[in-house]
Short mmCIF file of N, CA, C and O in Angstrom, two decimals:
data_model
loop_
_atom_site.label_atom_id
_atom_site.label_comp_id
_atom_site.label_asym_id
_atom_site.label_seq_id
_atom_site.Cartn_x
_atom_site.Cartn_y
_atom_site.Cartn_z
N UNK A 1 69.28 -43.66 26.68
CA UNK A 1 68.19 -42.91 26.10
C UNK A 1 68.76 -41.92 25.08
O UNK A 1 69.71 -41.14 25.11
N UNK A 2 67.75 -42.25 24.08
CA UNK A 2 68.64 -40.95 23.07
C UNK A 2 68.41 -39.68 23.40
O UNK A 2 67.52 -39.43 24.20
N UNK A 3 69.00 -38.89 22.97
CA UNK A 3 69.10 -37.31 23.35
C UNK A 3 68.60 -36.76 21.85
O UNK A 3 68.68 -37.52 20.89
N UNK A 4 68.24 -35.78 21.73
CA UNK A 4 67.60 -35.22 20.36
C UNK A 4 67.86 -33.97 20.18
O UNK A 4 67.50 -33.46 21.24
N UNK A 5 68.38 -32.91 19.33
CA UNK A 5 68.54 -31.79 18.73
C UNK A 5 68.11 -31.31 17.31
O UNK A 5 68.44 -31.72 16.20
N UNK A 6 67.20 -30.23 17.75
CA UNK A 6 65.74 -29.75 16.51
C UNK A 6 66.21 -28.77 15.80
O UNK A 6 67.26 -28.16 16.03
N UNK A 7 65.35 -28.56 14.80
CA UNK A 7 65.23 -27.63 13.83
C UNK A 7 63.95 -26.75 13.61
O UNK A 7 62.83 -27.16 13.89
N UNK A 8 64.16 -25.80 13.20
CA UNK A 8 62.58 -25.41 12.26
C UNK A 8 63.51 -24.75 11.08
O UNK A 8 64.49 -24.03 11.28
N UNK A 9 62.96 -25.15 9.80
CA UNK A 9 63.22 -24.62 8.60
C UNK A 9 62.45 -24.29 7.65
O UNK A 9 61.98 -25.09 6.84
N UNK A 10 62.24 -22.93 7.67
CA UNK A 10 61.35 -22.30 6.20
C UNK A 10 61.60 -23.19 5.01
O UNK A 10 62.59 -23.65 4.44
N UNK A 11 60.12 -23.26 4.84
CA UNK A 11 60.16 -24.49 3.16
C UNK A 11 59.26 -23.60 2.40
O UNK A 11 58.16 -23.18 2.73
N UNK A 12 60.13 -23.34 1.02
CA UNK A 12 59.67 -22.35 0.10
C UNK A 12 58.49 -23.74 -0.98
O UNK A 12 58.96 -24.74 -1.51
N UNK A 13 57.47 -23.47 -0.99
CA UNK A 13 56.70 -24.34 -1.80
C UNK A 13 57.08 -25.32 -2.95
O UNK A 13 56.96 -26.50 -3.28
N UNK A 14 57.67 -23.99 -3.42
CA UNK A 14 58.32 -24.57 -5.44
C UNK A 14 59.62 -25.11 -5.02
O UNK A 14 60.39 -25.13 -5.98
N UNK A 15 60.25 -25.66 -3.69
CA UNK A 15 61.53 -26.23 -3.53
C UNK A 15 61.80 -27.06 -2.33
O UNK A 15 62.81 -27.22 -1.66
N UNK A 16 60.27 -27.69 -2.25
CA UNK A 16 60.47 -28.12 -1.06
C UNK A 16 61.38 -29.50 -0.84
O UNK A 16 62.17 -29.61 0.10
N UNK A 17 61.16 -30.45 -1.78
CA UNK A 17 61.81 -31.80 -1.81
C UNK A 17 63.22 -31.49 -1.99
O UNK A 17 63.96 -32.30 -1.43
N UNK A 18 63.87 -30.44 -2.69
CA UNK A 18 65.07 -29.79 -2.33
C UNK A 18 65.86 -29.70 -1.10
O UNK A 18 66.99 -29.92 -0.68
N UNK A 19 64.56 -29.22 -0.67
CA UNK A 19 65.17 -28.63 1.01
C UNK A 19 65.55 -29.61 2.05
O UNK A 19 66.55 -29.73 2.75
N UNK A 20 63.98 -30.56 1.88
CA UNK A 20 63.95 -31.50 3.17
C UNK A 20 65.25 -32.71 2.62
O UNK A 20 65.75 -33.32 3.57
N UNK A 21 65.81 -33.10 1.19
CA UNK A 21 66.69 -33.95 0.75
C UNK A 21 67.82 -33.22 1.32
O UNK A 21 68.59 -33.93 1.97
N UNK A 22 68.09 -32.09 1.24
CA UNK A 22 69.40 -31.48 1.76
C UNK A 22 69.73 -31.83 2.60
O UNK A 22 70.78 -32.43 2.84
N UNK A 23 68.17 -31.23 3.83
CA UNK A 23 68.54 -31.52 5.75
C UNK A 23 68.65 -33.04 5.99
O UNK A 23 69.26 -33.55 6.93
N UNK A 24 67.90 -33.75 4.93
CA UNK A 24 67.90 -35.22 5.20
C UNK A 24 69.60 -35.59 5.05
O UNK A 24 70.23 -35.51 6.11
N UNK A 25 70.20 -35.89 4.11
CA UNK A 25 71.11 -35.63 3.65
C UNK A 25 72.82 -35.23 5.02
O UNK A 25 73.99 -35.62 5.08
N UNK A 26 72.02 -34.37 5.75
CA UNK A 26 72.62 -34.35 6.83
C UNK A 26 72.57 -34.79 8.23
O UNK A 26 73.20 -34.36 9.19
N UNK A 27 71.51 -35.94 8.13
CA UNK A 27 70.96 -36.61 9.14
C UNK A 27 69.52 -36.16 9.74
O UNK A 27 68.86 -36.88 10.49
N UNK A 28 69.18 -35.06 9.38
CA UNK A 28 67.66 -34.60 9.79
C UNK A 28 66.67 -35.42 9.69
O UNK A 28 66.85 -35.99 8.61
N UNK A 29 65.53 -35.91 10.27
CA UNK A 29 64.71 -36.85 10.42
C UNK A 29 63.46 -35.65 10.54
O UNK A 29 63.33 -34.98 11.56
N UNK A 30 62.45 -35.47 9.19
CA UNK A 30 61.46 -34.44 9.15
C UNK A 30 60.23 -35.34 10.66
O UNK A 30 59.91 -36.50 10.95
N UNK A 31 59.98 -34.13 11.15
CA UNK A 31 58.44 -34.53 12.41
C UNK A 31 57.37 -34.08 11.67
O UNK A 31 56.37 -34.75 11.42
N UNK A 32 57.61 -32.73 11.27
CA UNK A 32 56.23 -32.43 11.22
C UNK A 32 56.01 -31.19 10.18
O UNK A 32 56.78 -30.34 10.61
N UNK A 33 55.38 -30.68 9.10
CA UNK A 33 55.29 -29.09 8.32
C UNK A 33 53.72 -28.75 8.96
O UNK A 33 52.75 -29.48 9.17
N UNK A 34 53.97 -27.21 9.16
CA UNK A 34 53.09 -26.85 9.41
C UNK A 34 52.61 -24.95 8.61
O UNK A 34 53.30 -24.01 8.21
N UNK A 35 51.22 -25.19 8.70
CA UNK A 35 51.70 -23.76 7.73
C UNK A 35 52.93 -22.53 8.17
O UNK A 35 53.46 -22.57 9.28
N UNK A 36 53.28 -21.44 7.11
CA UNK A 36 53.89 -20.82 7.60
C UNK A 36 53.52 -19.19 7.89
O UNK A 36 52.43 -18.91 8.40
N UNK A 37 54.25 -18.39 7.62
CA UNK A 37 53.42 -16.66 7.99
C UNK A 37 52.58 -16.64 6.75
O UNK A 37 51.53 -16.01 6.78
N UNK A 38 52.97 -17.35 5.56
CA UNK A 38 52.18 -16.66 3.98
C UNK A 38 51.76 -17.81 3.76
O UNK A 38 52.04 -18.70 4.56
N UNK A 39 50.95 -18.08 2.56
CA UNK A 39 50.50 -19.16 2.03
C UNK A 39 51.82 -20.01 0.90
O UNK A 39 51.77 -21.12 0.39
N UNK A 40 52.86 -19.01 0.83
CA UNK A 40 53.75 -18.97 -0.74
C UNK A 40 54.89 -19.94 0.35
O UNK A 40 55.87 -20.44 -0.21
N UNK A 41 54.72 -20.18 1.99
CA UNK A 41 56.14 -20.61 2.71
C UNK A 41 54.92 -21.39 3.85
O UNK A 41 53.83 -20.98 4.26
N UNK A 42 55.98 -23.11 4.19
CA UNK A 42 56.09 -23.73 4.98
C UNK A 42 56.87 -23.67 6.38
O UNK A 42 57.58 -22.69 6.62
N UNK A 43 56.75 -24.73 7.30
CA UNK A 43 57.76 -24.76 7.80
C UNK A 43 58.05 -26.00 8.51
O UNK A 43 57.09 -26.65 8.90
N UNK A 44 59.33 -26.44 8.74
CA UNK A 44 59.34 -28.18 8.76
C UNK A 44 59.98 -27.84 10.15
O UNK A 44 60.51 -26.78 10.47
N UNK A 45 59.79 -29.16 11.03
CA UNK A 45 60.50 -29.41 12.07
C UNK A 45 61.04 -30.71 12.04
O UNK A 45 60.55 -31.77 11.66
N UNK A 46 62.40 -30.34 12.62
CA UNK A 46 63.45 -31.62 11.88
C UNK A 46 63.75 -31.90 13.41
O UNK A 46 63.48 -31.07 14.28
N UNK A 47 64.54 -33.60 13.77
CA UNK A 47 65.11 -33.97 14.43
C UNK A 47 66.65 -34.67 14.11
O UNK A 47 66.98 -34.84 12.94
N UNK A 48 67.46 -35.04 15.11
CA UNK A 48 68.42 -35.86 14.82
C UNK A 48 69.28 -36.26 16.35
O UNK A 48 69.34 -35.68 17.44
N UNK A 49 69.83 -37.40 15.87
CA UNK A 49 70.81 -37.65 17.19
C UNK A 49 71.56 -36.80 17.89
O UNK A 49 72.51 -36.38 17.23
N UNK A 50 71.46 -36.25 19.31
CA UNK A 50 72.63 -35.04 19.37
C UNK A 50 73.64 -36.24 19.49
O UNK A 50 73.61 -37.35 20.03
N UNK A 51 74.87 -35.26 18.50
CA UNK A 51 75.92 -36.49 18.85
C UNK A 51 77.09 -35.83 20.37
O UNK A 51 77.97 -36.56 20.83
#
């Protein structure tokens, strides 16, 4: 069974495909954005294999 280790990462609007290519980039697998405290910020929840 796989095992899984999360994230949450503030996503600034004007940089978001930035951000999530980065975490992707490092194996992050995006679940889910949901709003954040302001309208100007997101926030993503990431997964990945614990290795």
């Amino acid at each position: 069974m796989t095992k899984w280790e999360y994230s949450t990462v503030p996503l600034l609007v004007h940089a978001t495909k930035q951000i999530l290519d980065n975490w992707g980039q490092d194996g992050w697998e995006l679940v889910q954005v949901v709003p954040g405290p302001n309208p100007e910020q997101l926030v993503a929840y990431l997964k990945r294999p614990k290795e």
